Coordinates of C-alpha atoms and ligand atoms in Angstrom, one line a residue:
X22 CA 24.0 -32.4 11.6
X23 CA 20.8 -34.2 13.0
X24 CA 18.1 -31.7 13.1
X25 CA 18.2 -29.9 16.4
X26 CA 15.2 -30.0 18.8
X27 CA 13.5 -26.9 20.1
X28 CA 15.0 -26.8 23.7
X29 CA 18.5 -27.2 21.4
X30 CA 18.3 -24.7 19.0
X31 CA 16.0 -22.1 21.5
X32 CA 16.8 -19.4 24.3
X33 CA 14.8 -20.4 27.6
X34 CA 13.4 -17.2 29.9
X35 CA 13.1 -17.6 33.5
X36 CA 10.1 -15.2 34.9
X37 CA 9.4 -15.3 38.5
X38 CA 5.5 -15.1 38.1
X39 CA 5.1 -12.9 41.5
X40 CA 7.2 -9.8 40.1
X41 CA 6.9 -10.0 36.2
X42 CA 3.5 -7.8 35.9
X43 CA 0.3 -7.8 38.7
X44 CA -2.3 -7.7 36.6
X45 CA -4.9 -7.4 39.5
X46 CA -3.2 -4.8 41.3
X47 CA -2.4 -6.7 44.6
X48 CA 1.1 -5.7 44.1
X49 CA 1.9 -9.5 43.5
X50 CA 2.3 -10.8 39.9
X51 CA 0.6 -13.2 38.2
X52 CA -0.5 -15.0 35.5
X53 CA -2.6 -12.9 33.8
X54 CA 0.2 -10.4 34.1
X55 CA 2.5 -12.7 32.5
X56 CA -0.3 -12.9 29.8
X57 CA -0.4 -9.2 29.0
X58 CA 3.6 -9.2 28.6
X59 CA 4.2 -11.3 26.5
X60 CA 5.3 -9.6 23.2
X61 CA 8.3 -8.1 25.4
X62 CA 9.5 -12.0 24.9
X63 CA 9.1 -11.8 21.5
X64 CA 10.5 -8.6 20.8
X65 CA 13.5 -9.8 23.0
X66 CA 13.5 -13.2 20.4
X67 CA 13.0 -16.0 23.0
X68 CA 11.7 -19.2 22.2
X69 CA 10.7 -20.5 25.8
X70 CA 9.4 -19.1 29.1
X71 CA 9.9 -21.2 32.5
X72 CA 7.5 -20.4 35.0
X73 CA 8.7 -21.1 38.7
X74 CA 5.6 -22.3 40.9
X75 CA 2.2 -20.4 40.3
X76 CA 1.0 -23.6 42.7
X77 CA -1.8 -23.3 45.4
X78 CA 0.6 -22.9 48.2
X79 CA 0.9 -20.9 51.6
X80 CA 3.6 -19.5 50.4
X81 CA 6.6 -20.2 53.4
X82 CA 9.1 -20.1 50.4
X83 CA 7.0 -18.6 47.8
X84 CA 5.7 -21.2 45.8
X85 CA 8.0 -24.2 46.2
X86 CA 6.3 -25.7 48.9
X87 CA 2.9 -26.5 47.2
X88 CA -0.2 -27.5 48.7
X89 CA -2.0 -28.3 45.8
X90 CA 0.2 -29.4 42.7
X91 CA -2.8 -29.5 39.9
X92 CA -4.4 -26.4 41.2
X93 CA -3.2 -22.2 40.8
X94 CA -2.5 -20.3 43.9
X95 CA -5.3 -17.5 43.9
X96 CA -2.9 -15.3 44.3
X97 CA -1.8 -15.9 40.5
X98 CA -4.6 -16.3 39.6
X99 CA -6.6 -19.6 38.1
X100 CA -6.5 -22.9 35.8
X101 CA -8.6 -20.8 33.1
X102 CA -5.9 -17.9 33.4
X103 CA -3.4 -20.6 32.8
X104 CA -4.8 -22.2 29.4
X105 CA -5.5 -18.4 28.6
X106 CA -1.6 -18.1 29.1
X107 CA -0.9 -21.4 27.4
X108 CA -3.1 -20.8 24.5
X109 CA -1.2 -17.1 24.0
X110 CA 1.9 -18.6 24.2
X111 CA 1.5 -21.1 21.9
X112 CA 0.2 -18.3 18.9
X113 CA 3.1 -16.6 19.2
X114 CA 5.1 -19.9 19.0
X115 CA 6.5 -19.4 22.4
X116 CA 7.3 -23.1 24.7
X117 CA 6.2 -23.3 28.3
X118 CA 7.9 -25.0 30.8
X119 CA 6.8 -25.4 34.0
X120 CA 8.1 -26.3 38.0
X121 CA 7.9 -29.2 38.8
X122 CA 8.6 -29.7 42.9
X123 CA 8.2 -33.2 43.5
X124 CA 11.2 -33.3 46.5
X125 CA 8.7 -31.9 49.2
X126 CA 5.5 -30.5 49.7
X127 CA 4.3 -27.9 52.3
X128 CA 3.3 -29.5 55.4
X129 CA -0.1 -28.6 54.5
X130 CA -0.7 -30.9 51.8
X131 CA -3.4 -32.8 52.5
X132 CA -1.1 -35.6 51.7
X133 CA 1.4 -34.6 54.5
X134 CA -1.9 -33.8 57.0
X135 CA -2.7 -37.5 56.2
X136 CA 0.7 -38.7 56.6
X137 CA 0.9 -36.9 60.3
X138 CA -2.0 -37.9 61.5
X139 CA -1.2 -41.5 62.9
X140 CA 1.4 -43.6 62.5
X141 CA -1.1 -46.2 61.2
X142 CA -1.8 -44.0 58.4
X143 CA -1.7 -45.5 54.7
X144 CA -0.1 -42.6 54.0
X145 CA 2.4 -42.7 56.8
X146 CA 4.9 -43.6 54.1
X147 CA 4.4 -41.1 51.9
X148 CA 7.1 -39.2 53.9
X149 CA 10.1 -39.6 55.4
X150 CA 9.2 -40.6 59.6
X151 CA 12.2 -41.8 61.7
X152 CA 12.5 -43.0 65.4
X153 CA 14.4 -40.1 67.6
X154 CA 17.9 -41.3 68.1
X155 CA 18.7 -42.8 71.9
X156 CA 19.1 -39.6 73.1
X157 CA 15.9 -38.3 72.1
X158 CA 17.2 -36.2 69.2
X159 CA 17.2 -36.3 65.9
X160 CA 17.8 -39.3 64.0
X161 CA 20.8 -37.8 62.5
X162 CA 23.2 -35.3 61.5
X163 CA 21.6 -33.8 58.6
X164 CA 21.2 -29.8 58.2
X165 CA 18.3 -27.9 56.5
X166 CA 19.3 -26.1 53.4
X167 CA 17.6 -23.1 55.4
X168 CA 19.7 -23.7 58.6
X169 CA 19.2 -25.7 61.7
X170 CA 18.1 -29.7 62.0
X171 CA 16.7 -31.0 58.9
X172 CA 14.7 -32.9 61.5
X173 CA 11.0 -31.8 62.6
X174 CA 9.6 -33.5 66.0
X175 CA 5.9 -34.2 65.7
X176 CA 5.0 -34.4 69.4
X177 CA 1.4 -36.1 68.5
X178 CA 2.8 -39.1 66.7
X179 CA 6.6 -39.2 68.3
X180 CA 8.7 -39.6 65.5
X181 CA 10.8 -36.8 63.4
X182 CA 10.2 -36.3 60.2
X183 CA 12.9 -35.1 57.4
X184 CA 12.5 -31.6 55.9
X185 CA 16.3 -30.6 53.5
X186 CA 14.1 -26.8 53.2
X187 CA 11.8 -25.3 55.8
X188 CA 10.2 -27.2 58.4
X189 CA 7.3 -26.7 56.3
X190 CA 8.6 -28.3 53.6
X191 CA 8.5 -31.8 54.4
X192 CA 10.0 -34.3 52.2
X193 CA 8.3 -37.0 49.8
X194 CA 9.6 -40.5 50.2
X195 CA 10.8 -41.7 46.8
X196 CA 11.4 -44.8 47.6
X197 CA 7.6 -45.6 48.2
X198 CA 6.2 -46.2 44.4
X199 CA 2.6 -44.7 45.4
X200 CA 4.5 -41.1 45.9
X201 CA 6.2 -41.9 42.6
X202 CA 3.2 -42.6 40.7
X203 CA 1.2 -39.8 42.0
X204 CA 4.2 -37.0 41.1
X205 CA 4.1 -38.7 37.6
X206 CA 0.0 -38.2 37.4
X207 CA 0.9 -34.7 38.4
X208 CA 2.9 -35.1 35.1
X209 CA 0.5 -36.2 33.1
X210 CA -1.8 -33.1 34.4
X211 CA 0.2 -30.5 33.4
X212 CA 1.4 -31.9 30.0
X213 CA -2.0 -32.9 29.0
X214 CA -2.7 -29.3 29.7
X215 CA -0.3 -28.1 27.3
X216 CA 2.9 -28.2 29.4
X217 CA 6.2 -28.4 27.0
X218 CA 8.4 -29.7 29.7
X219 CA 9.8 -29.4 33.4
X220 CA 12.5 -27.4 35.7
X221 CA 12.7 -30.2 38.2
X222 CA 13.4 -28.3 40.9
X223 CA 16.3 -29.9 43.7
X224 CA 16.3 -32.7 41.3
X225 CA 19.6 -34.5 43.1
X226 CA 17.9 -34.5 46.4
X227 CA 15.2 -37.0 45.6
X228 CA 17.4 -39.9 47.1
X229 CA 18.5 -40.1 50.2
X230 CA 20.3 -42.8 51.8
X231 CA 18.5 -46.1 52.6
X232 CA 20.1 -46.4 56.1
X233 CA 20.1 -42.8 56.9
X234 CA 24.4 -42.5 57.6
X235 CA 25.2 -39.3 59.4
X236 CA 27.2 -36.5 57.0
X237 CA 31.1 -36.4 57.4
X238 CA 31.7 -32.8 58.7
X239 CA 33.3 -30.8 55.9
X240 CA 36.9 -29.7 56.6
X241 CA 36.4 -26.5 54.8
X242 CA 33.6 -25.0 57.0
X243 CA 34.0 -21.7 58.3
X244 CA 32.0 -19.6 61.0
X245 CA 30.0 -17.6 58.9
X246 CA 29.0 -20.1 56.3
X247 CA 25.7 -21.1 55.9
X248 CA 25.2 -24.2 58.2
X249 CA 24.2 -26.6 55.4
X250 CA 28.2 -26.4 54.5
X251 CA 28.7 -27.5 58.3
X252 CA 28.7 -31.2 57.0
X253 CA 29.2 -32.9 53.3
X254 CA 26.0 -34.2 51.4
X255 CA 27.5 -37.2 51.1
X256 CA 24.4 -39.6 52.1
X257 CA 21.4 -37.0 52.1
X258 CA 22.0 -36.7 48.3
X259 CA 22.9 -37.1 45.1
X260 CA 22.4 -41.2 45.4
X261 CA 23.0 -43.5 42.6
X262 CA 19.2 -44.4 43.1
X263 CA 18.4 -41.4 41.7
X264 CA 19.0 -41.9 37.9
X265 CA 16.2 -44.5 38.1
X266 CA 13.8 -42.3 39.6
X267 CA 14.8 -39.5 36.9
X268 CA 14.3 -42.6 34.1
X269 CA 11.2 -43.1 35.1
X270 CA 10.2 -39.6 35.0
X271 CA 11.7 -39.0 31.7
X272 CA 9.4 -42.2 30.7
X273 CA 6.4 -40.1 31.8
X274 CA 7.5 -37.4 29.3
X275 CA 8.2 -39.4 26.4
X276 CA 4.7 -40.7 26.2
X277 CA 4.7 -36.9 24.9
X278 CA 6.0 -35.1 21.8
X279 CA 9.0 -32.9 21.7
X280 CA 8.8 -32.1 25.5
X281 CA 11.9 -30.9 28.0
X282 CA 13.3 -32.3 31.1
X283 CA 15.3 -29.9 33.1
X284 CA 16.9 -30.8 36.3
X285 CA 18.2 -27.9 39.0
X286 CA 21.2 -29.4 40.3
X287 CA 24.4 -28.0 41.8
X288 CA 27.2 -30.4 42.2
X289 CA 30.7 -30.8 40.9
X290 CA 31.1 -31.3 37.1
X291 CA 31.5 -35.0 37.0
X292 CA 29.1 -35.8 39.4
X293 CA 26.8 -33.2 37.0
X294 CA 27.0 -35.0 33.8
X295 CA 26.1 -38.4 35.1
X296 CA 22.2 -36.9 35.0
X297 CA 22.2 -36.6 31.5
X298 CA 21.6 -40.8 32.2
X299 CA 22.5 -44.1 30.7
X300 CA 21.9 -43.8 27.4
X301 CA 21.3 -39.8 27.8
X302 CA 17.8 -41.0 29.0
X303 CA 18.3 -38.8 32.0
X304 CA 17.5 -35.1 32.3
X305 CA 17.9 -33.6 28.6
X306 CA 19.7 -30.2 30.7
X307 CA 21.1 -31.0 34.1
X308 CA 21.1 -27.4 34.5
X309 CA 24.7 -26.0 34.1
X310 CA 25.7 -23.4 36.8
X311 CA 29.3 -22.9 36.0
X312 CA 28.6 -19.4 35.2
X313 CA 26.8 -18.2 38.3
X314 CA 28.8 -20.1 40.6
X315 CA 32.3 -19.2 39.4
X316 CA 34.8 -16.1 39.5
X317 CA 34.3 -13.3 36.5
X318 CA 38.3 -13.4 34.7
X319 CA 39.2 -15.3 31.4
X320 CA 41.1 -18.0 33.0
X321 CA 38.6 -18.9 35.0
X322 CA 36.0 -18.9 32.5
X323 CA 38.1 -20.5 29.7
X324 CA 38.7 -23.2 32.0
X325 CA 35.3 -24.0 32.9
X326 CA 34.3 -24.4 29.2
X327 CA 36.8 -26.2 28.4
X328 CA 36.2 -28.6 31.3
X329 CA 32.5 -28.8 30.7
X330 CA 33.0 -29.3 27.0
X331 CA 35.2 -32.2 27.9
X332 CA 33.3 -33.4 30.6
X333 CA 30.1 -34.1 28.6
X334 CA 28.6 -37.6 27.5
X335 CA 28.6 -38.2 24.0
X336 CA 25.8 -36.5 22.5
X337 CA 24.5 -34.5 25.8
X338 CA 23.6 -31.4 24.4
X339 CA 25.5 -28.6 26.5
X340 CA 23.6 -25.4 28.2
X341 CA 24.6 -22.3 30.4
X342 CA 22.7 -20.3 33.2
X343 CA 23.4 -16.7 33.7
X344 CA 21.2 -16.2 36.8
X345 CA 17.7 -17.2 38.6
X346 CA 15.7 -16.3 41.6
X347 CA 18.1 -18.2 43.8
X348 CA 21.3 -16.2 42.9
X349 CA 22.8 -12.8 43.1
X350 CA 22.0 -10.8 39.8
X351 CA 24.9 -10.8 37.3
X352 CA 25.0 -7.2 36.6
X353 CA 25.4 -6.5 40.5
X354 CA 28.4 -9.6 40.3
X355 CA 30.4 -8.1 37.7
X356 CA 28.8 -4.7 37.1
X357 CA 27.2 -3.0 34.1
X358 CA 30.1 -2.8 31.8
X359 CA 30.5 -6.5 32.1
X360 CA 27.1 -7.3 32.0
X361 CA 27.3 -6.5 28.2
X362 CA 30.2 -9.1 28.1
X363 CA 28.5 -11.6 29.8
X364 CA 25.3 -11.6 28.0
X365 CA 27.6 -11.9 24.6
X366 CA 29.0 -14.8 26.5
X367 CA 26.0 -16.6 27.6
X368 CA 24.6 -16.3 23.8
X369 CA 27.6 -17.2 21.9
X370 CA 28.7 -20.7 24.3
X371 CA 27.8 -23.8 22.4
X372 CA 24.4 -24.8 24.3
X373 CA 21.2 -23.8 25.7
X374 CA 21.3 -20.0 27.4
X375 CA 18.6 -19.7 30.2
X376 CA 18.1 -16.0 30.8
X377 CA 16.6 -14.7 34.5
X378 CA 13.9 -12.0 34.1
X379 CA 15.3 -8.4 34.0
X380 CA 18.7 -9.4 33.5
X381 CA 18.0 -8.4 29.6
X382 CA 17.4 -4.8 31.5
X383 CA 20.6 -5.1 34.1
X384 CA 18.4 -5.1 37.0
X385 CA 20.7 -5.3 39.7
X386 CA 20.6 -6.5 43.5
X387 CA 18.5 -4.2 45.2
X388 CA 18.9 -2.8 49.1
X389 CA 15.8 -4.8 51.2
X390 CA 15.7 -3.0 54.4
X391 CA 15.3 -5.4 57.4
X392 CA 11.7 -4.8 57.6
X393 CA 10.4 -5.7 54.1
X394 CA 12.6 -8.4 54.0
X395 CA 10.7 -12.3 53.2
X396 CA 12.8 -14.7 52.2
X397 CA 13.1 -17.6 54.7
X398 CA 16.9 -17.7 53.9
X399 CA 17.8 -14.4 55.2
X400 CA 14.7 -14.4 58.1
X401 CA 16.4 -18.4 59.3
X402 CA 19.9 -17.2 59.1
X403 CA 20.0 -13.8 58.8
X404 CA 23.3 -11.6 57.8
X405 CA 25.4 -14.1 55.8
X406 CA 24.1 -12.2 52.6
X407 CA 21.6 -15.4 51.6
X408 CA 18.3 -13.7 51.6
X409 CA 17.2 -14.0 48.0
X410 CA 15.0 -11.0 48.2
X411 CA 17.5 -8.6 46.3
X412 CA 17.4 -10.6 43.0
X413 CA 13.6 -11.0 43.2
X414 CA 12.6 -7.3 43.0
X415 CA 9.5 -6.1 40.1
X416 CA 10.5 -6.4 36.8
X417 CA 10.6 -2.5 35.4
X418 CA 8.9 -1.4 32.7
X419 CA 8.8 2.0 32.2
X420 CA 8.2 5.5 33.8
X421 CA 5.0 5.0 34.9
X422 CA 4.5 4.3 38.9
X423 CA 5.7 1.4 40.2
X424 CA 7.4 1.1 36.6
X425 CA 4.5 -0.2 35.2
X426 CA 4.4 -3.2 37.1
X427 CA 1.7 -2.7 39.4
X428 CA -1.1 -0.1 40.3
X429 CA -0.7 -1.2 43.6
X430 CA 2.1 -1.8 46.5
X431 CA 4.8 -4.1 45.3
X432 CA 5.8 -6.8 47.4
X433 CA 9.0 -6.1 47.1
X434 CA 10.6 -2.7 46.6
X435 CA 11.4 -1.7 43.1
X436 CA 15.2 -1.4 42.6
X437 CA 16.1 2.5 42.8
X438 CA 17.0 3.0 39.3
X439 CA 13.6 2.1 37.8
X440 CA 12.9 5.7 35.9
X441 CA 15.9 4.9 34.3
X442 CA 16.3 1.2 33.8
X443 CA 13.4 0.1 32.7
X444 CA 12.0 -1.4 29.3
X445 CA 10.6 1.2 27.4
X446 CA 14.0 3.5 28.4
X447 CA 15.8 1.2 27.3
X448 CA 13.9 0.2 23.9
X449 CA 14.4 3.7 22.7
X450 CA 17.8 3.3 23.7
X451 CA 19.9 1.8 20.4
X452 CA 23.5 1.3 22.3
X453 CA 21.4 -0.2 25.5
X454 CA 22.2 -3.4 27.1
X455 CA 18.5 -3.9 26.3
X456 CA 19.2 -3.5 22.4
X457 CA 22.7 -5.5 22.4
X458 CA 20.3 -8.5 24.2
X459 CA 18.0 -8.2 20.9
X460 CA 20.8 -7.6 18.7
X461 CA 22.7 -10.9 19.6
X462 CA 19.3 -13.1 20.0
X463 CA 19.0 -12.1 16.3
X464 CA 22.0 -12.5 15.5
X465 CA 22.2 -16.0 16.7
X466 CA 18.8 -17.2 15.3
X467 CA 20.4 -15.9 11.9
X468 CA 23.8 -17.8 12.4
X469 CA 23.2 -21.3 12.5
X470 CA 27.1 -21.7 13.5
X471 CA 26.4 -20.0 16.8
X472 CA 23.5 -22.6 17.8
X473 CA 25.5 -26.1 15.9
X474 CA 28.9 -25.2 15.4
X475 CA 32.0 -27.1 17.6
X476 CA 33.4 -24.8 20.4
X477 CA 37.7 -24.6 19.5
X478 CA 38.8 -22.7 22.0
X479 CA 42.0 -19.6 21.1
X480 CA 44.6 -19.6 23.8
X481 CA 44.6 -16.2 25.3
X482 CA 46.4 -14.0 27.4
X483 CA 45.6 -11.3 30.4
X484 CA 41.9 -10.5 30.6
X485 CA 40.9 -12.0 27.0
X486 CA 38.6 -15.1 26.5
X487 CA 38.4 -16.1 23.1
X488 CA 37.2 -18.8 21.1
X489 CA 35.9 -20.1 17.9
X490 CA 32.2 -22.0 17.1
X491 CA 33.1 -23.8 13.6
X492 CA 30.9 -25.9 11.5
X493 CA 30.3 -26.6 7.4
X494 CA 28.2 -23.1 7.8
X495 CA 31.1 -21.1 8.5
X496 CA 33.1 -20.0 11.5
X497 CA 33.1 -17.2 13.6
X498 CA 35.5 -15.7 16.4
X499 CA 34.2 -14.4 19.6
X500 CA 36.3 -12.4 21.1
X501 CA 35.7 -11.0 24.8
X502 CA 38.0 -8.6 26.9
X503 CA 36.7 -9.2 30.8
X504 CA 38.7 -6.1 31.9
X505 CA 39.2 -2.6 32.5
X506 CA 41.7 -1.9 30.3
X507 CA 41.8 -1.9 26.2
X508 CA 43.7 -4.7 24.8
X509 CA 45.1 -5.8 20.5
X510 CA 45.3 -9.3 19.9
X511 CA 47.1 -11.1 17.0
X512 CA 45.1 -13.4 15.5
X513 CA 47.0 -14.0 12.9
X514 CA 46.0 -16.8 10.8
X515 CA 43.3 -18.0 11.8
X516 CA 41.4 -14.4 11.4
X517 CA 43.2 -13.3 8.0
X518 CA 40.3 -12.2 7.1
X519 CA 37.1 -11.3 9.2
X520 CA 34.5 -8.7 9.6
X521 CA 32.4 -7.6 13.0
X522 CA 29.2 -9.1 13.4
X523 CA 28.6 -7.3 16.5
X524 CA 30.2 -5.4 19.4
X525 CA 29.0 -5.4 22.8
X526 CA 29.3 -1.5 22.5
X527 CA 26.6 -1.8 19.5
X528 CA 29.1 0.5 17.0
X529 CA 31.1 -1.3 15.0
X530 CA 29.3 -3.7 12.7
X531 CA 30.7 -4.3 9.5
X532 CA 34.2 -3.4 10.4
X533 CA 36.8 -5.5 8.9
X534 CA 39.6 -7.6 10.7
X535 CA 42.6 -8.6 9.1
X536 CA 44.4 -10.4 11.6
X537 CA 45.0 -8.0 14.7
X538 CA 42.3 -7.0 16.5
X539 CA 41.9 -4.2 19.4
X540 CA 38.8 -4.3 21.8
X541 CA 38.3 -1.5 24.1
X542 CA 37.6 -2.0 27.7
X543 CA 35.2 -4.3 28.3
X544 CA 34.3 -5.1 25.1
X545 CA 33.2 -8.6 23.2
X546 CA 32.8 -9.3 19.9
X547 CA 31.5 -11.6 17.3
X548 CA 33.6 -12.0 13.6
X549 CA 32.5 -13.9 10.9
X550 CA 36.0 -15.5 9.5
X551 CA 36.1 -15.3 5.6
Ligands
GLC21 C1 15.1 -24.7 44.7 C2 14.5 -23.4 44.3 C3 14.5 -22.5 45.5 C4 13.8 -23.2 46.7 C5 14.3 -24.6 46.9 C6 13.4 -25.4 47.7 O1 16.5 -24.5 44.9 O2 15.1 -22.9 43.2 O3 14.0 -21.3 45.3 O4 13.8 -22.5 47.8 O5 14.5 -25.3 45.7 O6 12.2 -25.8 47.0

């Protein structure tokens, strides 16, 4: 086998720079927070950190709608605190990835206050101005991913302009290659500065369509759904235009060594793999959100590997997300038990795991009562459970106030629990779900099967998901019971012989298995065959 690249071989960490550590006690994290944390990455045995936005920004959705792309918000801090974090990061051997937003800015931009100030201006074009339709209204039917008209009027000029977040989001034009060329210098900037690759964030939506075609109405919209599932995206994106655009970009990062293009996109499988790109010159990981978007039972999840497995071009190197900052928080999905069974999931899959701060701890959803809440997805359309607030709470650290992760007022309430959950509880804490995340880290740095090998999957029945990662190092059975009640399997052959690696309970390493196995409730575990 080829030698595997870093973003191949490696575990990727998602922190969410304003509630990983304040280090200036505003009760808002930031980078020199990050900074000071850390060896809590390397003690948990990842190999790369994504930042989302630490971007001068006003902050309407919390960093991704950027006023300044080459500058940091002060709230995070500054450029010197980021080469401080870069240059700490890179001696402990520790990639950074950074957000790159290059769909939209916030409407105060200067590029965007250019862009609105006449219809004459040169950069009139940078964004995306349409005529009101014959009835005065919008030029079309498209919906804000944040509810309402994804159309703005700008009385001063007369024309609407297009915005798929908040109104003060506005979009980029990427069909104008001046926009293009300046996104890619913003490239350039970070990279230069140290950068080991992107999350391109709303990647898919880059595109839109060239005449601007109304949205068929989706048949499967119900009252209560979020009203971007009022019509389908069929023309406001996911173009075929796009994979030049994402070409191009990859172009940008090639002119680099051993850097990562990541692209956020959420669309069905087939439509997915297509951004790996001619030639897998595309995104290296069109991020894979199977596992955050589907039901927790074996079928289910046997399925999805399977099709995603199958679905793959040849040579597109697979990956799997567990969580981020947009979605509920796994352990408050399928509760704690499962939690342990998920995270021996996510690291045993064939691919790249991306991990969501605190998730290593089981940080759940927490309670926002309707006065602290601040996401602009519950405060637009409040009550349909989309406010993103619950899976964004401070990262817990230990027993100290405000669980160590400010000296001030977080911006967000700390989830109820912290005393107990927290990072130094847990550390002490050798059956933890803490421990079984540093356990199985280890144990797949030290198995090169679980990073290389083929996935075979092992028909199964009830609540068991099994399968087999097999290569000329070895081969090892993962075995996972996804439900309440203890359950033997015959393997028969194909595990004459084996011995436990690792339970998700942490207890029974060692053990050996001679063809039938029993797993308790809720219990996963690894075998090495032979
Ligand atoms: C992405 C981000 C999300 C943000 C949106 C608009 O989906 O992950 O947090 O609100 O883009 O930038």
């Amino acid at each position: 086998m080829a030698e595997l690249a870093w973003w191949q071989s490696g575990i990727i960490y998602q922190i969410y720079p304003r509630s990983f550590q304040d280090g200036n006690g505003d009760g808002i994290g930031d980078l020199q927070g990050i900074t000071r944390r850390l060896d809590h990455l390397i003690c948990l045995g990842v190999d790369a950190v994504w930042l989302s936005p630490f971007y001068q920004s006003p902050m309407a959705d919390f960093g991704y709608d950027i006023a300044d792309y080459c500058n940091v918000d002060p709230i995070f801090g500054s450029l010197a605190d980021f080469d401080r974090l870069r240059e700490e990061t890179r001696q402990r051997g520790l990639k950074l990835i950074l957000d790159l937003v290059p769909n939209h800015t916030s409407d105060r931009h200067p590029w965007f206050e250019e862009s609105r100030a006449s219809r004459h201006n040169a950069k009139r074009d940078w964004y995306i101005w349409r005529d009101p339709a014959a009835d005065g209204g919008p030029p079309n039917n498209w919906r804000s991913n944040f509810g309402g008209s994804a159309w703005e009027f700008d009385e001063a000029t007369g024309q609407y302009y297009y915005h798929a977040f908040l109104k003060e989001q506005p979009d980029l034009n990427w069909r104008n290659p001046a926009v293009r060329e300046a996104i890619y210098d913003v490239m350039r900037f970070w990279l230069d500065r140290g950068a080991d690759g992107f999350r391109v964030d709303v990647i898919w939506h880059l595109m839109k369509d060239a005449e601007f075609r109304d949205n068929p109405p989706n048949p499967g919209f119900q009252p209560g759904d979020p009203e971007i599932r009022r019509y389908l995206e069929v023309y406001s994106a996911d173009q075929p235009e796009i994979h030049d655009v994402i070409a191009e970009m990859r172009h940008v990062l090639d002119g680099y060594a051993e850097r990562v293009l990541i692209g956020e996109i959420y669309l069905p499988l087939e439509r997915l793999v297509a951004y790996y790109g001619a030639d897998l010159k595309g995104a290296h990981l069109p991020f894979n959100f199977q596992l955050v978007e589907s039901p927790w039972n074996a079928r289910t999840l046997a399925r999805i590997v399977e099709e995603y497995e199958r679905a793959l071009p040849a040579g597109g190197w697979p990956n799997w997300v567990l969580g981020n900052h947009d979605r509920p928080r796994i352990a408050s999905r399928v509760g704690q038990p499962q939690a342990r069974v998920a995270a021996m999931k996510l690291l045993t899959l064939r691919g790249t795991p991306t991990l969501y701060y605190g998730d290593e701890i089981g940080l759940e959803d927490a309670e926002i009562p309707p006065d602290l809440v601040q996401d602009p997805a519950e405060k637009n359309e409040p009550g349909l459970g989309l406010g993103r607030d619950p899976q964004r709470t401070p990262m817990q650290w230990d027993r100290s106030d405000n669980a160590g992760f400010t000296t001030g007022k977080p911006w967000l309430p700390l989830s109820p629990d912290w005393r107990e959950r927290n990072v130094a509880t847990l550390a002490e804490d050798e059956r933890s779900l803490l421990t079984l995340y540093r356990r199985l880290i280890a144990l797949r740095k030290a198995t090169p099967v679980l990073v290389a090998g083929s996935y075979v999957p092992i028909e199964m029945t009830k609540d068991l998901f099994a399968f087999e990662r097999v290569s000329e190092d070895g081969r090892v059975v993962v075995a996972l019971n996804l439900g309440p009640e203890p359950e033997t399997v015959d393997f028969g052959e194909r595990l004459a012989q084996g011995r436990i690696l690792l339970s998700t309970h942490l207890d029974r390493e060692g053990e050996s298995v001679t063809g039938r196995l029993a797993l308790r409730a809720d219990e996963g575990v690894i075998i090495a065959v032979g």
